[in-house]
Amino acid sequence: MRRTLHRSIAVAVVMILASANVAFAAVSWGSRVALPGNYAWNYSNSLDYTGTPGTSTFKLHEAYVSDATLPEAVKYTSSKNGTTWSSAKKLSGKQHAEGSSLAAAGSTVIVGWFTGYSSYDAAGVARQTQVNVSTNNGGTWSGVQKLSGGKGKVDYPIVAAAKTSSGPVNTYAAWVDSKNGNVVFRQSSAGGAWSAPITLGTTTATQSGSGYGFSGFANIAAVDDLIAVTWIADNTGTLKVRGIDLNGTATAAATLTNWKATATLADKISVAQNGYPIASASPQNTGVVTVAYNTDTAQKFVTFNGTAVSAGKTIFSNIGTYVGGYSTAVEPAPSGGFVAMWAGCKDTGLANPCNYGSAKAKFDELAATSPNGTTWSVPTVVAGSTTKVQLNDEASMVVIPDASGVKVFAQYNAYKSNYSYYDVWVNIATGSL
């Protein structure tokens, strides 16, 4: 689903168990299991983990939005194995909440969202960035914290977290100020006060309509000392990426002059095909942050290694059954590999095959793997379009090693264009070398 609309969609969470060889062997899928709660949806950047994979400390963390009861709320659930999930806990306050994201590092979990943009809010009301933080693996929560002004207007904030090389766990948030187009960044180190907002760049994009204000869909990911922020800079789909290497100083990102110069990608994101960039990072591969995106003809990504942003690399070129695609995410994997997921828009005769508002649209959730980011496997259909679940998109992933090889926990949305169906599901697949 494209982030320009505020509405109810579904989330399915998938666990892929792939082998650790260079080909990432095929996996077998089991039956679906329901997550707690219904009438739920979320966006990419909604699944993460704490603890050590393969031990009793490992824990998955998931955030989503639900309007099963009002106010529309951000909720949290966790799992030790991807099969059994805890009862959902509401994290947002008395206002309607939209646009959840989640990140974790050490024993810290941060969940973010914004208010004022649900289907139940009046048009034109203020939109505010809010977060809730746990420092004990989701056991207890700090309560709602407000990171932007109560009379402002923000565009889909995203949160990130990382354990820095100097020790402290940092939490981060990035968003676009819809009134002036500034790309805003704030951080908290070791659970301390949030830093003053700094402006990393600007956008003139108005992807959500002129009445909404500027909307660049800023996204952020972090690992160890690396942070990368990406956004759409204009209505033609120009993509920007700005990064930083903290180099052992946990608070360095709070100072604008410490950031690298902004990089402009050679590719343009496909605005027509619901384009928005997704940043990803993993403690299983601390040397890289990825930024994934869709062009008019392909699914692509770049990497930031602390020094520079790479040239774009192609995951899949739209061809045959799939004539479009979007919500592309690339998760770094152990041993330098990568796992990509995206919504593959099928050829159903639509002028825009990725028009999620059409009853004719069909989106399969696709996955591909790579040992090096250059050579990619043929995409696998993780979730196909059906009569009940017409559309699948918005993947988030966690990739970890275990005794059987590599486990990839991935979530995606599943829904119908008229929203007669949207719910939360888990599907488990297994594989070996």
Short mmCIF file of C-alpha atoms in Angstrom, two decimals:
data_model
loop_
_atom_site.label_atom_id
_atom_site.label_comp_id
_atom_site.label_asym_id
_atom_site.label_seq_id
_atom_site.Cartn_x
_atom_site.Cartn_y
_atom_site.Cartn_z
CA MET A 1 0.00 0.00 0.00
CA ARG A 2 1.24 3.46 -0.72
CA ARG A 3 1.85 5.74 2.22
CA THR A 4 -0.19 8.59 0.75
CA LEU A 5 -3.47 7.11 1.94
CA HIS A 6 -4.59 6.56 5.52
CA ARG A 7 -6.75 3.54 5.66
CA SER A 8 -7.04 0.03 7.06
CA ILE A 9 -4.96 -2.71 5.50
CA ALA A 10 -3.70 -6.08 6.60
CA VAL A 11 -0.39 -7.38 7.77
CA ALA A 12 0.95 -10.85 7.30
CA VAL A 13 4.19 -11.87 8.96
CA VAL A 14 6.31 -14.49 7.29
CA MET A 15 9.30 -16.45 8.50
CA ILE A 16 11.55 -17.73 5.76
CA LEU A 17 14.25 -20.20 6.77
CA ALA A 18 16.87 -20.17 4.07
CA SER A 19 20.13 -22.03 3.83
CA ALA A 20 23.41 -20.20 4.28
CA ASN A 21 25.15 -21.22 1.06
CA VAL A 22 25.66 -18.80 -1.79
CA ALA A 23 22.42 -19.80 -3.51
CA PHE A 24 20.14 -19.50 -0.45
CA ALA A 25 18.30 -22.76 -1.08
CA ALA A 26 14.54 -22.92 -1.54
CA VAL A 27 12.24 -23.18 1.47
CA SER A 28 8.93 -24.90 2.21
CA TRP A 29 6.01 -22.99 3.64
CA GLY A 30 3.71 -24.12 6.43
CA SER A 31 0.20 -23.03 7.34
CA ARG A 32 -0.61 -19.52 8.49
CA VAL A 33 -1.01 -18.48 12.13
CA ALA A 34 -2.87 -15.35 13.24
CA LEU A 35 -1.10 -12.61 15.16
CA PRO A 36 -2.98 -11.08 18.11
CA GLY A 37 -5.40 -8.37 17.08
CA ASN A 38 -7.28 -7.82 13.85
CA TYR A 39 -8.14 -4.98 11.47
CA ALA A 40 -4.44 -4.17 11.43
CA TRP A 41 -1.76 -2.85 9.10
CA ASN A 42 1.68 -1.29 9.15
CA TYR A 43 4.54 -0.25 6.91
CA SER A 44 8.08 -1.38 6.24
CA ASN A 45 10.45 -0.83 9.21
CA SER A 46 8.04 -2.60 11.59
CA LEU A 47 9.86 -5.80 12.65
CA ASP A 48 13.14 -6.17 14.60
CA TYR A 49 14.75 -8.30 17.31
CA THR A 50 16.75 -8.22 20.51
CA GLY A 51 18.92 -10.86 22.15
CA THR A 52 21.21 -13.46 20.66
CA PRO A 53 19.85 -15.66 17.87
CA GLY A 54 19.71 -19.32 18.81
CA THR A 55 19.48 -18.62 22.54
CA SER A 56 16.67 -18.06 25.03
CA THR A 57 17.32 -14.30 24.88
CA PHE A 58 16.21 -13.99 21.26
CA LYS A 59 12.96 -12.05 20.86
CA LEU A 60 11.08 -10.66 17.87
CA HIS A 61 9.32 -7.30 18.20
CA GLU A 62 6.45 -6.16 15.97
CA ALA A 63 4.40 -2.94 15.79
CA TYR A 64 1.22 -2.28 13.84
CA VAL A 65 -1.79 0.02 13.66
CA SER A 66 -5.32 -1.20 14.31
CA ASP A 67 -8.76 0.37 14.16
CA ALA A 68 -10.54 -2.66 15.61
CA THR A 69 -11.45 -0.32 18.46
CA LEU A 70 -11.13 3.44 18.65
CA PRO A 71 -9.05 5.49 18.88
CA GLU A 72 -7.04 4.01 16.02
CA ALA A 73 -3.95 2.84 17.89
CA VAL A 74 -0.38 1.61 17.55
CA LYS A 75 0.04 -1.79 19.13
CA TYR A 76 3.00 -3.99 20.00
CA THR A 77 3.47 -7.75 20.15
CA SER A 78 6.50 -10.02 20.57
CA SER A 79 7.51 -13.61 19.94
CA LYS A 80 10.33 -15.97 20.81
CA ASN A 81 9.86 -18.14 17.74
CA GLY A 82 7.62 -16.41 15.19
CA THR A 83 4.77 -18.82 15.96
CA THR A 84 3.43 -17.83 19.37
CA TRP A 85 2.92 -14.10 19.90
CA SER A 86 2.21 -12.13 23.05
CA SER A 87 -1.07 -10.35 23.65
CA ALA A 88 -1.09 -7.00 21.88
CA LYS A 89 -0.25 -3.94 23.97
CA LYS A 90 -1.39 -0.43 23.04
CA LEU A 91 1.51 2.03 22.93
CA SER A 92 -0.09 5.18 21.51
CA GLY A 93 -2.13 7.69 23.50
CA LYS A 94 -5.64 9.13 23.34
CA GLN A 95 -5.28 10.49 19.79
CA HIS A 96 -5.70 8.43 16.64
CA ALA A 97 -2.30 7.09 15.52
CA GLU A 98 -1.01 6.20 12.04
CA GLY A 99 2.24 5.16 10.38
CA SER A 100 3.89 2.87 12.93
CA SER A 101 7.55 1.88 12.75
CA LEU A 102 9.77 -0.11 15.12
CA ALA A 103 13.47 -0.60 15.78
CA ALA A 104 15.50 -2.42 18.41
CA ALA A 105 19.09 -2.66 19.69
CA GLY A 106 20.57 -4.07 22.87
CA SER A 107 17.58 -4.31 25.21
CA THR A 108 15.98 -1.14 23.78
CA VAL A 109 12.88 -1.13 21.59
CA ILE A 110 11.49 2.08 20.10
CA VAL A 111 8.14 2.43 18.35
CA GLY A 112 7.17 5.59 16.46
CA TRP A 113 4.07 6.96 14.74
CA PHE A 114 2.28 10.21 13.99
CA THR A 115 -1.09 11.61 14.98
CA GLY A 116 -3.63 13.56 12.96
CA TYR A 117 -3.75 11.46 9.78
CA SER A 118 -6.12 8.59 10.45
CA SER A 119 -9.39 8.05 8.63
CA TYR A 120 -11.09 9.34 11.78
CA ASP A 121 -9.27 12.70 11.91
CA ALA A 122 -10.62 15.84 10.31
CA ALA A 123 -8.73 17.07 7.26
CA GLY A 124 -6.02 19.61 7.96
CA VAL A 125 -5.50 18.92 11.68
CA ALA A 126 -2.03 19.04 13.19
CA ARG A 127 0.22 16.01 12.71
CA GLN A 128 2.78 15.18 15.41
CA THR A 129 5.70 12.72 15.69
CA GLN A 130 5.42 10.56 18.80
CA VAL A 131 7.42 7.61 20.18
CA ASN A 132 7.31 5.12 23.02
CA VAL A 133 10.49 3.40 24.27
CA SER A 134 11.24 0.25 26.24
CA THR A 135 14.67 -0.42 27.76
CA ASN A 136 13.91 -3.96 28.93
CA ASN A 137 13.08 -5.81 25.72
CA GLY A 138 9.48 -4.66 25.57
CA GLY A 139 8.67 -5.55 29.18
CA THR A 140 7.67 -2.04 30.21
CA TRP A 141 7.37 1.23 28.31
CA SER A 142 8.31 4.84 29.02
CA GLY A 143 5.03 6.32 27.84
CA VAL A 144 4.28 8.58 24.89
CA GLN A 145 7.00 11.13 24.05
CA LYS A 146 6.34 13.98 21.62
CA LEU A 147 9.21 14.80 19.25
CA SER A 148 7.60 17.55 17.16
CA GLY A 149 5.39 20.53 17.92
CA GLY A 150 1.72 20.09 18.70
CA LYS A 151 0.68 22.57 15.98
CA GLY A 152 2.99 21.30 13.26
CA LYS A 153 2.51 18.91 10.37
CA VAL A 154 4.83 15.95 9.86
CA ASP A 155 5.03 13.26 7.20
CA TYR A 156 5.38 9.58 8.19
CA PRO A 157 8.20 9.53 10.78
CA ILE A 158 10.46 6.47 10.92
CA VAL A 159 12.54 5.32 13.92
CA ALA A 160 15.86 3.47 14.13
CA ALA A 161 18.13 2.12 16.87
CA ALA A 162 21.70 0.87 17.15
CA LYS A 163 24.22 -0.15 19.80
CA THR A 164 27.18 2.14 19.10
CA SER A 165 30.83 1.07 19.14
CA SER A 166 31.42 3.22 22.23
CA GLY A 167 28.74 1.36 24.17
CA PRO A 168 25.51 3.38 24.41
CA VAL A 169 22.39 2.32 22.57
CA ASN A 170 21.12 5.21 20.47
CA THR A 171 17.59 5.74 19.20
CA TYR A 172 16.84 7.92 16.19
CA ALA A 173 13.87 9.45 14.40
CA ALA A 174 13.57 11.10 10.99
CA TRP A 175 10.65 12.74 9.22
CA VAL A 176 9.69 15.51 6.80
CA ASP A 177 8.24 18.75 8.15
CA SER A 178 5.26 19.12 5.83
CA LYS A 179 5.09 22.88 6.35
CA ASN A 180 8.57 23.75 5.08
CA GLY A 181 9.91 20.56 3.46
CA ASN A 182 12.80 20.11 5.90
CA VAL A 183 14.08 16.58 6.49
CA VAL A 184 14.34 16.48 10.29
CA PHE A 185 16.56 14.24 12.45
CA ARG A 186 16.70 13.74 16.22
CA GLN A 187 18.54 11.27 18.44
CA SER A 188 18.62 10.04 22.02
CA SER A 189 21.79 8.43 23.41
CA ALA A 190 21.73 5.92 26.28
CA GLY A 191 18.13 6.79 27.04
CA GLY A 192 18.93 10.46 27.59
CA ALA A 193 17.10 13.56 26.40
CA TRP A 194 16.39 13.89 22.71
CA SER A 195 18.76 16.15 20.81
CA ALA A 196 17.58 19.37 19.23
CA PRO A 197 16.17 18.84 15.70
CA ILE A 198 18.61 19.27 12.83
CA THR A 199 17.78 19.59 9.12
CA LEU A 200 19.58 17.06 6.91
CA GLY A 201 18.05 18.27 3.65
CA THR A 202 14.85 19.48 2.03
CA THR A 203 12.13 18.24 -0.29
CA THR A 204 9.64 19.90 -2.60
CA ALA A 205 7.73 16.65 -3.14
CA THR A 206 3.99 16.71 -2.53
CA GLN A 207 3.18 13.05 -3.03
CA SER A 208 0.22 13.13 -0.64
CA GLY A 209 -1.44 16.14 -2.31
CA SER A 210 -0.95 19.88 -1.92
CA GLY A 211 -3.35 20.09 1.02
CA TYR A 212 -1.19 17.66 2.98
CA GLY A 213 1.98 19.67 2.50
CA PHE A 214 5.44 18.39 1.66
CA SER A 215 5.79 14.62 1.69
CA GLY A 216 9.19 13.10 0.97
CA PHE A 217 8.71 9.78 2.83
CA ALA A 218 11.98 10.10 4.77
CA ASN A 219 13.35 6.76 5.97
CA ILE A 220 16.21 5.85 8.31
CA ALA A 221 18.22 2.83 9.40
CA ALA A 222 21.24 2.41 11.67
CA VAL A 223 23.72 -0.24 12.79
CA ASP A 224 26.77 0.12 15.04
CA ASP A 225 28.13 3.61 14.16
CA LEU A 226 26.45 3.90 10.75
CA ILE A 227 23.26 5.88 10.07
CA ALA A 228 21.65 6.57 6.70
CA VAL A 229 18.64 8.79 6.00
CA THR A 230 16.93 8.80 2.60
CA TRP A 231 14.07 10.76 1.09
CA ILE A 232 12.31 11.76 -2.14
CA ALA A 233 13.46 15.28 -2.99
CA ASP A 234 10.92 16.34 -5.62
CA ASN A 235 7.88 15.23 -7.61
CA THR A 236 10.04 13.75 -10.37
CA GLY A 237 11.33 11.06 -7.97
CA THR A 238 14.84 12.37 -7.25
CA LEU A 239 16.29 10.33 -4.36
CA LYS A 240 18.70 11.67 -1.75
CA VAL A 241 20.75 9.80 0.84
CA ARG A 242 22.74 11.33 3.69
CA GLY A 243 24.83 9.27 6.08
CA ILE A 244 27.23 9.44 8.98
CA ASP A 245 29.83 7.26 10.67
CA LEU A 246 29.90 8.14 14.37
CA ASN A 247 33.52 6.97 14.62
CA GLY A 248 33.19 6.11 18.30
CA THR A 249 31.35 9.27 19.40
CA ALA A 250 27.80 8.24 20.27
CA THR A 251 26.39 11.77 20.12
CA ALA A 252 28.10 12.82 16.87
CA ALA A 253 24.92 12.66 14.79
CA ALA A 254 23.35 15.48 16.77
CA THR A 255 25.76 17.90 15.05
CA LEU A 256 24.94 18.62 11.41
CA THR A 257 28.54 19.28 10.33
CA ASN A 258 29.52 15.70 11.26
CA TRP A 259 27.29 14.25 8.53
CA LYS A 260 28.57 13.31 5.08
CA ALA A 261 27.52 15.40 2.12
CA THR A 262 24.14 14.49 0.65
CA ALA A 263 24.29 12.00 -2.23
CA THR A 264 21.85 12.22 -5.14
CA LEU A 265 21.13 8.86 -6.75
CA ALA A 266 21.40 8.47 -10.51
CA ASP A 267 18.12 6.54 -10.56
CA LYS A 268 14.73 8.12 -9.97
CA ILE A 269 12.11 6.36 -7.92
CA SER A 270 8.84 5.56 -9.68
CA VAL A 271 6.34 7.95 -8.16
CA ALA A 272 3.59 6.53 -10.39
CA GLN A 273 4.22 3.04 -8.99
CA ASN A 274 3.79 4.07 -5.33
CA GLY A 275 7.51 4.68 -4.86
CA TYR A 276 9.14 5.42 -1.52
CA PRO A 277 12.65 4.44 -0.33
CA ILE A 278 13.23 1.94 2.48
CA ALA A 279 16.44 1.91 4.55
CA SER A 280 17.53 -1.29 6.31
CA ALA A 281 20.38 -2.40 8.57
CA SER A 282 21.26 -5.46 10.66
CA PRO A 283 23.66 -6.26 13.52
CA GLN A 284 24.43 -9.42 11.53
CA ASN A 285 26.27 -7.22 9.01
CA THR A 286 27.51 -4.08 10.75
CA GLY A 287 29.36 -2.60 7.81
CA VAL A 288 26.45 -1.53 5.65
CA VAL A 289 23.09 0.21 5.50
CA THR A 290 20.92 -0.42 2.45
CA VAL A 291 18.47 1.90 0.71
CA ALA A 292 16.02 0.10 -1.60
CA TYR A 293 13.65 1.62 -4.15
CA ASN A 294 11.69 0.96 -7.33
CA THR A 295 12.24 2.58 -10.70
CA ASP A 296 9.72 2.40 -13.53
CA THR A 297 11.37 -0.81 -14.74
CA ALA A 298 13.21 -2.49 -11.86
CA GLN A 299 13.71 -3.07 -8.13
CA LYS A 300 17.07 -1.64 -7.03
CA PHE A 301 19.18 -0.67 -4.02
CA VAL A 302 22.31 1.17 -2.93
CA THR A 303 24.54 0.72 0.11
CA PHE A 304 26.18 3.17 2.53
CA ASN A 305 29.39 1.90 4.15
CA GLY A 306 30.22 4.88 6.33
CA THR A 307 32.22 6.62 3.63
CA ALA A 308 30.13 6.77 0.46
CA VAL A 309 26.88 5.69 -1.19
CA SER A 310 27.32 3.02 -3.87
CA ALA A 311 25.94 3.04 -7.38
CA GLY A 312 22.52 1.45 -7.80
CA LYS A 313 22.35 -2.34 -8.12
CA THR A 314 19.49 -4.20 -9.81
CA ILE A 315 17.62 -6.93 -7.93
CA PHE A 316 14.96 -7.67 -10.53
CA SER A 317 13.90 -6.10 -13.81
CA ASN A 318 10.12 -6.07 -14.33
CA ILE A 319 9.29 -8.58 -17.04
CA GLY A 320 6.66 -11.12 -18.01
CA THR A 321 4.05 -11.58 -15.27
CA TYR A 322 5.32 -8.63 -13.27
CA VAL A 323 5.19 -5.28 -15.04
CA GLY A 324 5.67 -3.14 -11.95
CA GLY A 325 6.70 -3.29 -8.32
CA TYR A 326 7.21 -1.22 -5.18
CA SER A 327 7.78 -1.29 -1.39
CA THR A 328 11.20 -2.80 -2.05
CA ALA A 329 13.28 -3.65 1.04
CA VAL A 330 16.77 -5.19 1.16
CA GLU A 331 17.90 -6.67 4.48
CA PRO A 332 21.64 -7.31 5.07
CA ALA A 333 22.26 -10.96 5.96
CA PRO A 334 25.09 -12.80 7.75
CA SER A 335 28.26 -13.45 5.74
CA GLY A 336 27.65 -10.50 3.46
CA GLY A 337 24.45 -11.70 1.83
CA PHE A 338 21.16 -9.90 1.27
CA VAL A 339 17.46 -10.75 1.16
CA ALA A 340 15.07 -8.57 -0.85
CA MET A 341 11.27 -8.42 -0.79
CA TRP A 342 8.83 -6.29 -2.75
CA ALA A 343 5.28 -6.15 -4.09
CA GLY A 344 5.25 -7.49 -7.63
CA CYS A 345 2.45 -5.85 -9.63
CA LYS A 346 0.98 -8.36 -12.07
CA ASP A 347 -0.09 -7.58 -15.61
CA THR A 348 -3.89 -7.38 -15.41
CA GLY A 349 -4.39 -4.86 -18.20
CA LEU A 350 -4.30 -1.78 -15.97
CA ALA A 351 -2.54 1.32 -17.29
CA ASN A 352 -0.84 1.48 -13.87
CA PRO A 353 -0.36 -2.13 -12.71
CA CYS A 354 0.42 -0.92 -9.18
CA ASN A 355 -2.91 0.88 -8.72
CA TYR A 356 -3.92 -0.61 -5.36
CA GLY A 357 -7.30 1.14 -5.53
CA SER A 358 -8.43 -0.98 -8.48
CA ALA A 359 -10.38 -4.20 -8.08
CA LYS A 360 -8.37 -5.52 -11.05
CA ALA A 361 -4.97 -5.04 -9.36
CA LYS A 362 -3.04 -8.11 -8.22
CA PHE A 363 0.14 -7.88 -6.15
CA ASP A 364 2.28 -10.88 -5.22
CA GLU A 365 4.82 -10.50 -2.40
CA LEU A 366 8.12 -11.58 -3.94
CA ALA A 367 11.49 -12.46 -2.41
CA ALA A 368 14.97 -12.86 -3.87
CA THR A 369 18.33 -13.63 -2.26
CA SER A 370 21.93 -12.78 -3.01
CA PRO A 371 25.28 -13.87 -1.59
CA ASN A 372 26.92 -10.56 -2.48
CA GLY A 373 24.34 -7.98 -3.58
CA THR A 374 25.26 -8.39 -7.25
CA THR A 375 23.95 -11.81 -8.29
CA TRP A 376 20.31 -12.39 -7.33
CA SER A 377 18.15 -15.50 -7.33
CA VAL A 378 14.99 -15.82 -9.39
CA PRO A 379 12.19 -14.28 -7.28
CA THR A 380 10.02 -16.60 -5.20
CA VAL A 381 6.33 -15.91 -4.61
CA VAL A 382 6.02 -15.61 -0.83
CA ALA A 383 2.35 -14.62 -0.94
CA GLY A 384 0.28 -14.76 -4.08
CA SER A 385 -2.75 -12.68 -4.98
CA THR A 386 -5.97 -14.58 -4.25
CA THR A 387 -9.69 -13.86 -4.16
CA LYS A 388 -9.50 -13.22 -0.42
CA VAL A 389 -6.10 -11.52 -0.32
CA GLN A 390 -5.84 -9.49 -3.49
CA LEU A 391 -2.85 -7.30 -2.62
CA ASN A 392 0.41 -7.98 -0.76
CA ASP A 393 3.05 -5.35 0.01
CA GLU A 394 5.12 -3.47 2.66
CA ALA A 395 7.69 -6.09 3.71
CA SER A 396 9.93 -5.86 6.77
CA MET A 397 12.63 -8.43 7.50
CA VAL A 398 14.99 -9.80 10.13
CA VAL A 399 17.75 -12.17 8.96
CA ILE A 400 19.65 -14.26 11.52
CA PRO A 401 21.83 -17.38 11.60
CA ASP A 402 20.85 -20.57 13.42
CA ALA A 403 21.77 -24.24 13.52
CA SER A 404 19.88 -24.98 10.28
CA GLY A 405 21.42 -22.12 8.29
CA VAL A 406 19.84 -18.69 8.04
CA LYS A 407 16.43 -17.58 9.26
CA VAL A 408 14.64 -14.70 7.63
CA PHE A 409 11.63 -13.31 9.45
CA ALA A 410 9.63 -11.14 7.09
CA GLN A 411 6.34 -9.32 7.38
CA TYR A 412 4.09 -7.92 4.70
CA ASN A 413 0.60 -6.49 4.33
CA ALA A 414 -2.29 -8.49 2.82
CA TYR A 415 -5.59 -6.83 1.90
CA LYS A 416 -8.26 -6.13 -0.71
CA SER A 417 -8.59 -2.92 -2.69
CA ASN A 418 -11.99 -2.17 -1.11
CA TYR A 419 -10.69 -3.03 2.41
CA SER A 420 -13.38 -5.61 2.99
CA TYR A 421 -10.49 -7.74 4.23
CA TYR A 422 -7.38 -6.81 6.19
CA ASP A 423 -5.91 -8.83 9.01
CA VAL A 424 -2.67 -10.01 10.60
CA TRP A 425 -1.16 -13.39 9.77
CA VAL A 426 2.01 -15.43 10.36
CA ASN A 427 3.30 -17.92 7.82
CA ILE A 428 6.32 -20.10 8.54
CA ALA A 429 8.62 -21.65 5.96
CA THR A 430 11.63 -23.92 6.57
CA GLY A 431 14.71 -24.75 4.55
CA SER A 432 18.20 -26.18 4.87
CA LEU A 433 21.56 -26.30 3.08
#
